[in-house]
Short mmCIF file of C-alpha atoms and ligand atoms in Angstrom, two decimals:
data_model
loop_
_atom_site.label_atom_id
_atom_site.label_comp_id
_atom_site.label_asym_id
_atom_site.label_seq_id
_atom_site.Cartn_x
_atom_site.Cartn_y
_atom_site.Cartn_z
CA MET A 271 -5.54 8.01 -2.79
CA ILE A 272 -4.25 8.18 -6.35
CA LEU A 273 -1.45 10.70 -6.84
CA LEU A 274 -0.33 11.77 -10.30
CA GLY A 275 2.97 13.48 -11.10
CA SER A 276 1.14 15.37 -13.85
CA ALA A 277 -2.37 15.53 -15.28
CA SER A 278 -0.79 13.99 -18.41
CA ASP A 279 -0.52 10.70 -16.44
CA TYR A 280 -4.31 10.41 -16.30
CA LYS A 281 -4.51 7.86 -19.15
CA VAL A 282 -2.77 5.42 -16.80
CA ALA A 283 -4.69 6.54 -13.71
CA GLN A 284 -7.95 5.96 -15.56
CA LYS A 285 -7.24 2.20 -15.42
CA ALA A 286 -7.05 2.39 -11.61
CA VAL A 287 -10.19 4.53 -11.47
CA ASN A 288 -12.07 1.90 -13.52
CA VAL A 289 -11.09 -0.87 -11.09
CA PHE A 290 -12.12 1.16 -8.02
CA GLU A 291 -15.47 1.97 -9.65
CA GLU A 292 -15.97 -1.72 -10.46
CA MET A 293 -14.99 -2.79 -6.93
CA ASN A 294 -16.97 -0.01 -5.26
CA ILE A 295 -13.94 1.37 -3.40
CA ASN A 296 -13.84 5.08 -2.53
CA TYR A 297 -10.81 6.97 -3.83
CA ASP A 298 -9.39 10.47 -3.98
CA LEU A 299 -7.23 11.69 -6.88
CA ARG A 300 -4.61 14.48 -6.74
CA VAL A 301 -1.92 15.91 -8.96
CA ALA A 302 1.37 16.82 -7.26
CA SER A 303 4.84 16.63 -8.72
CA ALA A 304 7.69 15.60 -6.43
CA HIS A 305 10.04 17.96 -8.27
CA ARG A 306 7.87 20.83 -9.41
CA THR A 307 5.52 21.11 -6.43
CA SER A 308 7.35 19.45 -3.56
CA GLU A 309 5.65 21.59 -0.89
CA ARG A 310 2.21 20.75 -2.24
CA LEU A 311 3.07 17.05 -2.18
CA LYS A 312 4.27 17.26 1.41
CA GLU A 313 1.11 19.17 2.40
CA ILE A 314 -1.15 16.52 0.84
CA ILE A 315 0.67 13.54 2.37
CA LYS A 316 1.08 15.08 5.82
CA ASN A 317 -2.31 16.75 6.20
CA GLU A 318 -4.77 15.21 3.79
CA THR A 319 -4.31 11.44 3.99
CA GLU A 320 -5.93 10.65 7.31
CA GLY A 321 -8.23 7.70 6.73
CA VAL A 322 -6.47 6.84 3.48
CA GLU A 323 -5.30 3.22 3.58
CA VAL A 324 -3.11 2.95 0.48
CA ILE A 325 -1.42 5.54 -1.74
CA ILE A 326 -0.97 4.88 -5.46
CA THR A 327 1.62 7.08 -7.15
CA ILE A 328 1.69 7.36 -10.93
CA ALA A 329 4.61 9.13 -12.62
CA GLY A 330 6.93 9.01 -15.58
CA LEU A 331 10.53 10.01 -16.40
CA ALA A 332 12.76 10.29 -13.30
CA ALA A 333 9.83 9.17 -11.17
CA HIS A 334 10.65 10.31 -7.65
CA LEU A 335 7.01 10.77 -6.65
CA PRO A 336 6.70 7.22 -5.21
CA GLY A 337 9.94 7.40 -3.21
CA VAL A 338 9.34 10.88 -1.85
CA THR A 339 5.78 9.89 -0.91
CA ALA A 340 7.06 6.76 0.88
CA SER A 341 9.50 8.92 2.83
CA LEU A 342 6.66 11.14 4.10
CA THR A 343 4.30 8.41 5.34
CA THR A 344 4.16 4.94 6.88
CA LYS A 345 1.21 3.95 4.66
CA PRO A 346 1.80 1.41 1.88
CA VAL A 347 2.88 3.19 -1.32
CA ILE A 348 2.35 1.59 -4.73
CA ALA A 349 4.07 2.93 -7.85
CA VAL A 350 3.01 2.81 -11.45
CA PRO A 351 5.82 3.75 -13.85
CA VAL A 352 4.56 5.62 -16.90
CA ASP A 353 5.94 5.20 -20.40
CA VAL A 354 6.98 8.75 -21.34
CA LYS A 355 10.53 8.05 -22.55
CA LEU A 356 12.70 4.89 -22.79
CA GLY A 357 9.53 2.79 -22.81
CA GLY A 358 9.06 3.66 -19.12
CA ILE A 359 12.17 1.80 -17.97
CA ASP A 360 13.55 5.03 -16.44
CA SER A 361 10.55 5.42 -14.23
CA LEU A 362 10.34 1.67 -13.46
CA LEU A 363 13.89 1.63 -12.10
CA SER A 364 13.52 4.87 -10.15
CA SER A 365 10.39 3.40 -8.51
CA THR A 366 11.71 -0.06 -7.63
CA GLU A 367 15.27 0.68 -6.57
CA MET A 368 14.42 2.39 -3.33
CA GLN A 369 16.81 2.92 -0.46
CA LEU A 370 16.45 0.90 2.74
CA GLY A 371 13.55 2.22 4.81
CA THR A 372 11.32 3.55 2.04
CA PRO A 373 9.75 0.56 0.32
CA VAL A 374 7.68 1.10 -2.80
CA ALA A 375 5.64 -1.72 -4.35
CA THR A 376 6.08 -1.21 -8.07
CA MET A 377 3.75 -2.42 -10.82
CA GLY A 378 4.50 -3.03 -14.48
CA ILE A 379 4.80 -0.06 -16.84
CA ASP A 380 1.43 1.74 -17.31
CA ARG A 381 -0.31 -0.91 -15.15
CA GLY A 382 -2.66 1.46 -13.29
CA ASP A 383 -5.20 -1.38 -13.12
CA ASN A 384 -2.82 -3.63 -11.19
CA ALA A 385 -2.06 -0.85 -8.71
CA ALA A 386 -5.78 -0.71 -7.92
CA TRP A 387 -6.02 -4.52 -7.72
CA LEU A 388 -3.12 -4.58 -5.25
CA ALA A 389 -4.71 -1.75 -3.25
CA CYS A 390 -7.92 -3.83 -3.07
CA GLN A 391 -5.95 -6.88 -1.90
CA ILE A 392 -4.32 -4.77 0.82
CA ILE A 393 -7.65 -3.31 1.98
CA ALA A 394 -9.16 -6.81 1.88
CA CYS A 395 -6.66 -7.94 4.54
CA ASN A 396 -9.12 -6.37 6.95
CA ASP A 397 -12.36 -6.67 5.00
CA GLU A 398 -13.97 -10.11 4.65
CA ASN A 399 -16.53 -8.88 2.16
CA LEU A 400 -13.90 -7.49 -0.20
CA LYS A 401 -11.90 -10.71 0.19
CA ASN A 402 -14.88 -12.65 -1.20
CA VAL A 403 -15.45 -10.18 -4.02
CA LEU A 404 -11.80 -10.56 -5.06
CA LYS A 405 -12.21 -14.34 -5.19
CA GLU A 406 -15.33 -13.99 -7.34
CA LYS A 407 -13.46 -11.70 -9.74
CA ARG A 408 -10.76 -14.32 -10.10
CA PHE A 409 -13.37 -16.85 -11.31
CA ALA A 410 -14.78 -14.26 -13.69
CA TYR A 411 -11.40 -14.18 -15.46
CA ASN A 412 -11.78 -17.89 -16.31
CA ALA A 413 -15.11 -17.29 -18.03
CA LYS A 414 -13.75 -14.23 -19.84
CA ILE A 415 -10.72 -16.08 -21.20
CA GLN A 416 -12.81 -19.07 -22.29
CA LYS A 417 -15.16 -16.76 -24.17
CA SER A 418 -12.28 -14.96 -25.88
CA GLU A 419 -10.86 -18.34 -26.97
CA GLU A 420 -14.19 -19.31 -28.54
CA GLU A 421 -14.43 -16.00 -30.39
CA LEU A 422 -10.87 -16.33 -31.64
CA ILE A 423 -11.41 -19.83 -33.00
CA GLU A 424 -14.58 -18.71 -34.75
CA LYS A 425 -12.61 -15.89 -36.35
CA ILE A 426 -9.77 -18.15 -37.54
CA ALA A 427 -12.19 -20.62 -39.18
CA GLY A 428 -9.17 -22.40 -40.72
CA LYS A 429 -9.90 -25.62 -42.62
CA ASN A 430 -6.98 -27.34 -40.89
CA TYR A 431 -7.96 -26.29 -37.41
CA ARG A 432 -8.51 -29.38 -35.20
CA ARG A 433 -9.34 -29.23 -31.55
CA THR A 434 -7.24 -31.76 -29.61
CA GLU A 435 -9.16 -34.56 -27.92
CA ARG A 436 -9.61 -34.24 -24.19
CA SER A 437 -8.03 -37.21 -22.42
CA VAL A 438 -8.26 -37.15 -18.68
CA VAL A 439 -5.02 -38.07 -16.96
CA GLU A 440 -5.64 -39.30 -13.44
CA ALA A 441 -4.08 -36.65 -11.21
CA GLU A 442 -1.49 -37.99 -8.84
CA GLU A 443 -2.39 -37.44 -5.22
CA VAL A 444 -0.02 -34.70 -4.06
CA ASN A 445 0.51 -34.27 -0.42
CA SER A 446 2.67 -31.24 0.13
CA SER A 447 3.35 -32.55 3.69
CA LEU A 448 4.33 -28.98 4.51
CA LYS A 449 2.58 -27.49 7.48
CA LEU A 450 2.46 -23.98 8.87
CA ASN A 451 2.75 -22.84 12.47
CA PRO A 452 -0.71 -21.71 13.57
CA ASP A 453 0.43 -18.16 14.39
CA THR A 454 2.19 -17.51 11.06
CA LYS A 455 0.85 -14.38 9.37
CA VAL A 456 3.35 -13.99 6.56
CA LEU A 457 4.65 -16.86 4.50
CA ILE A 458 8.01 -16.38 2.82
CA ILE A 459 8.66 -18.69 -0.11
CA SER A 460 12.00 -18.94 -1.83
CA GLY A 461 12.54 -20.88 -5.02
CA ASN A 462 15.99 -22.12 -4.02
CA TYR A 463 18.68 -22.02 -1.33
CA SER A 464 20.89 -19.52 -3.17
CA ASN A 465 18.81 -16.56 -2.02
CA MET A 466 18.81 -17.45 1.68
CA GLU A 467 20.69 -14.30 2.65
CA VAL A 468 17.78 -12.25 1.31
CA VAL A 469 15.32 -14.52 3.15
CA ARG A 470 17.31 -14.08 6.37
CA ARG A 471 17.06 -10.30 6.09
CA ILE A 472 13.30 -10.48 5.53
CA ILE A 473 12.81 -12.67 8.62
CA GLN A 474 15.08 -10.53 10.76
CA THR A 475 13.23 -7.33 9.81
CA LEU A 476 9.81 -8.93 10.31
CA ASP A 477 10.99 -10.13 13.75
CA THR A 478 12.01 -6.58 14.63
CA LEU A 479 8.50 -5.43 13.68
CA LYS A 480 7.05 -8.32 15.75
CA ILE A 481 5.32 -9.91 12.77
CA LYS A 482 5.17 -13.72 12.84
CA SER A 483 6.53 -15.31 9.71
CA GLU A 484 8.06 -18.52 8.49
CA TYR A 485 9.74 -19.61 5.30
CA LYS A 486 9.66 -22.57 2.95
CA VAL A 487 11.91 -23.37 0.03
CA ILE A 488 9.92 -24.79 -2.90
CA SER A 489 10.86 -24.64 -6.54
CA ALA A 490 8.08 -23.66 -8.94
CA THR A 491 9.75 -25.49 -11.81
CA ARG A 492 11.08 -28.60 -10.06
CA SER A 493 8.12 -29.28 -7.75
CA PRO A 494 5.17 -27.40 -9.29
CA GLU A 495 2.46 -29.73 -7.91
CA LYS A 496 3.87 -29.49 -4.44
CA LEU A 497 3.89 -25.69 -4.58
CA GLU A 498 0.36 -25.50 -5.95
CA SER A 499 -1.13 -27.92 -3.45
CA PHE A 500 0.70 -26.22 -0.57
CA ILE A 501 -0.65 -22.77 -1.47
CA LYS A 502 -4.17 -24.15 -1.83
CA ASP A 503 -3.88 -25.84 1.59
CA ILE A 504 -2.65 -22.85 3.54
CA ASP A 505 -4.00 -19.82 1.65
CA ASP A 506 -6.82 -19.17 4.11
CA ASP A 507 -4.38 -19.24 7.04
CA VAL A 508 -1.94 -16.53 5.99
CA ASP A 509 -2.44 -12.80 5.47
CA MET A 510 0.13 -12.38 2.72
CA TYR A 511 3.16 -13.83 0.96
CA VAL A 512 6.70 -12.68 0.34
CA ALA A 513 8.27 -14.49 -2.61
CA VAL A 514 12.00 -14.48 -3.26
CA SER A 515 13.10 -15.50 -6.71
CA SER A 516 15.76 -15.11 -9.37
CA LEU A 517 16.24 -15.73 -13.11
CA SER A 518 12.78 -16.17 -14.66
CA THR A 519 10.61 -15.61 -11.60
CA ILE A 520 8.03 -18.30 -12.26
CA LEU A 521 7.65 -18.65 -8.50
CA THR A 522 5.91 -15.31 -8.03
CA GLY A 523 3.74 -15.91 -11.10
CA VAL A 524 2.53 -19.22 -9.70
CA ILE A 525 1.83 -17.87 -6.22
CA VAL A 526 -0.06 -14.86 -7.58
CA SER A 527 -2.14 -17.12 -9.80
CA HIS A 528 -3.32 -19.17 -6.78
CA THR A 529 -4.18 -16.44 -4.31
CA THR A 530 -5.94 -13.11 -4.02
CA LYS A 531 -3.81 -12.13 -1.00
CA PRO A 532 -1.02 -9.56 -1.47
CA VAL A 533 2.18 -11.10 -2.86
CA ILE A 534 5.32 -9.06 -2.26
CA GLY A 535 8.11 -10.10 -4.58
CA VAL A 536 11.86 -9.73 -4.14
CA PRO A 537 13.78 -10.28 -7.38
CA CYS A 538 17.32 -11.47 -6.78
CA THR A 539 20.55 -10.91 -8.64
CA THR A 540 21.97 -14.05 -10.22
CA ARG A 541 22.62 -13.16 -13.85
CA LEU A 542 22.24 -10.10 -16.10
CA PHE A 543 22.54 -7.88 -13.00
CA GLY A 544 19.12 -9.23 -11.93
CA ILE A 545 17.30 -7.43 -14.74
CA ASP A 546 15.81 -10.79 -15.86
CA SER A 547 14.25 -11.45 -12.45
CA LEU A 548 13.11 -7.84 -11.96
CA LEU A 549 11.28 -7.63 -15.29
CA SER A 550 9.79 -11.13 -15.21
CA MET A 551 8.43 -10.42 -11.73
CA ILE A 552 7.05 -6.95 -12.30
CA GLU A 553 5.42 -7.16 -15.74
CA MET A 554 2.28 -9.03 -14.70
CA PRO A 555 -0.96 -8.96 -16.69
CA PRO A 556 -4.00 -7.08 -15.36
CA GLY A 557 -5.70 -8.60 -12.30
CA VAL A 558 -2.65 -10.43 -10.95
CA PRO A 559 -0.24 -7.88 -9.45
CA THR A 560 3.10 -8.68 -7.83
CA ALA A 561 4.17 -5.97 -5.39
CA THR A 562 7.75 -5.85 -6.64
CA MET A 563 10.60 -4.52 -4.52
CA GLY A 564 14.11 -3.56 -5.60
CA LEU A 565 16.76 -6.16 -6.35
CA ASP A 566 17.71 -8.22 -3.28
CA ALA A 567 15.73 -5.74 -1.13
CA GLY A 568 14.66 -8.15 1.61
CA GLU A 569 14.41 -5.52 4.35
CA ASN A 570 12.20 -3.27 2.24
CA ALA A 571 9.88 -6.21 1.49
CA ALA A 572 9.49 -6.75 5.23
CA LEU A 573 8.93 -3.03 5.79
CA PHE A 574 6.24 -3.00 3.11
CA VAL A 575 4.55 -5.92 4.91
CA GLY A 576 4.86 -3.85 8.09
CA ARG A 577 3.16 -0.88 6.40
CA ILE A 578 0.22 -3.09 5.43
CA PHE A 579 -0.24 -4.40 8.99
CA ALA A 580 0.30 -0.90 10.38
CA ILE A 581 -2.91 0.31 8.69
CA TYR A 582 -4.91 -1.57 11.33
CA ASP A 583 -2.43 -2.52 14.04
CA GLU A 584 -1.12 0.27 16.23
CA ASN A 585 1.57 -1.89 17.87
CA ILE A 586 3.11 -2.69 14.51
CA ARG A 587 2.86 0.96 13.49
CA ASN A 588 4.83 1.88 16.62
CA GLU A 589 7.47 -0.76 15.84
CA LEU A 590 7.73 0.58 12.29
CA VAL A 591 8.22 4.15 13.51
CA LYS A 592 10.84 2.92 16.01
CA PHE A 593 12.68 1.11 13.21
CA MET A 594 12.62 4.25 11.03
CA LYS A 595 13.99 6.40 13.87
CA THR A 596 16.93 4.01 14.26
CA LEU A 597 17.59 4.26 10.54
CA HIS A 598 17.47 8.06 10.62
CA ARG A 599 19.91 8.11 13.53
CA ASN A 600 22.29 5.94 11.55
CA VAL A 601 22.03 8.20 8.51
CA TYR A 602 22.47 11.49 10.38
CA TYR A 603 24.88 10.22 13.07
CA ASP A 604 23.01 12.15 15.78
C1 LIG B 299 6.54 13.32 -14.69
O1 LIG B 299 6.89 13.85 -15.92
C2 LIG B 299 5.05 13.16 -14.77
O2 LIG B 299 4.64 12.16 -13.88
C3 LIG B 299 4.79 12.83 -16.21
O3 LIG B 299 4.75 11.42 -16.40
C4 LIG B 299 6.01 13.39 -16.91
C5 LIG B 299 5.66 14.49 -17.86
O4 LIG B 299 4.98 15.51 -17.18
P1 LIG B 299 4.30 16.76 -17.97
O5 LIG B 299 5.43 17.50 -18.62
O6 LIG B 299 3.34 16.16 -18.95
O7 LIG B 299 3.59 17.57 -16.92
O8 LIG B 299 6.93 14.13 -13.63
#
């Protein structure tokens, strides 16, 4: 289901609609503002989302639509911040920086297309056919980019343009030597050891939800071949990834570029209050979404993973509901 805070957000929603039409995925579209029509929103989420697998919320300004929606459901909620004022940064921050218990996977500003791509990746977790279609689409991007390069060069037609010679460098045999436990469903990758506290909180929350995970520490800049070969080796064996990264989050970019499985990203605070990692993780080009959580929000990343599994797995749904009840008790002291 695609939810808009206002009909004026349709220009962004249209991008999601186009992807669903291309991918042949059924969708519903509603307009309900979290502030102006809160009862209507509650009515839709509570009574009209049975059978819906993923909810995409699209809103600008103080965008509380994603968070309020996430508080009313255990389904995965994706947010698309809309550029209405401040270049959309207001709505980006109000979508990502969610409180513990209500995870929202946020896309780049106006990236309605990526919200639909992520929704497809989530649905594909339980749909082999869609999994294959997503892989085909990935190859189609190669052809598209190659064609655009040719057109561009033709257009430049500069007399000093020289294409560099192709010289084949023998690739070094890379053996990642990293293996996964056979029952691992979620792979957590951290770029360094400084963010291990966040990793610990992800693992602990996944354990509570009874979801098997394991973690590896691999740097995307210091051991790029190792990371690439590892992802290629194990991609068919995991359902999804959680990537923990700080500074320029090359790690998430690399993982996303080698898989069509959902990648949930946790930007961490090292410098600049973490704004560098948040923005470099979230602002992905069309077709390669990173489901970005709030800064250092390890638990919410695990809960978002839980929401994806809960679509098809009743046991995990029950664990998720149990976890939420404990949280509510802590908040209300009852
Ligand atoms: C938000 O306020 C909406 O999601 C929209 O992006 C923005 C402006 O809404 P309108 O005044 O155009 O209805 O709630």
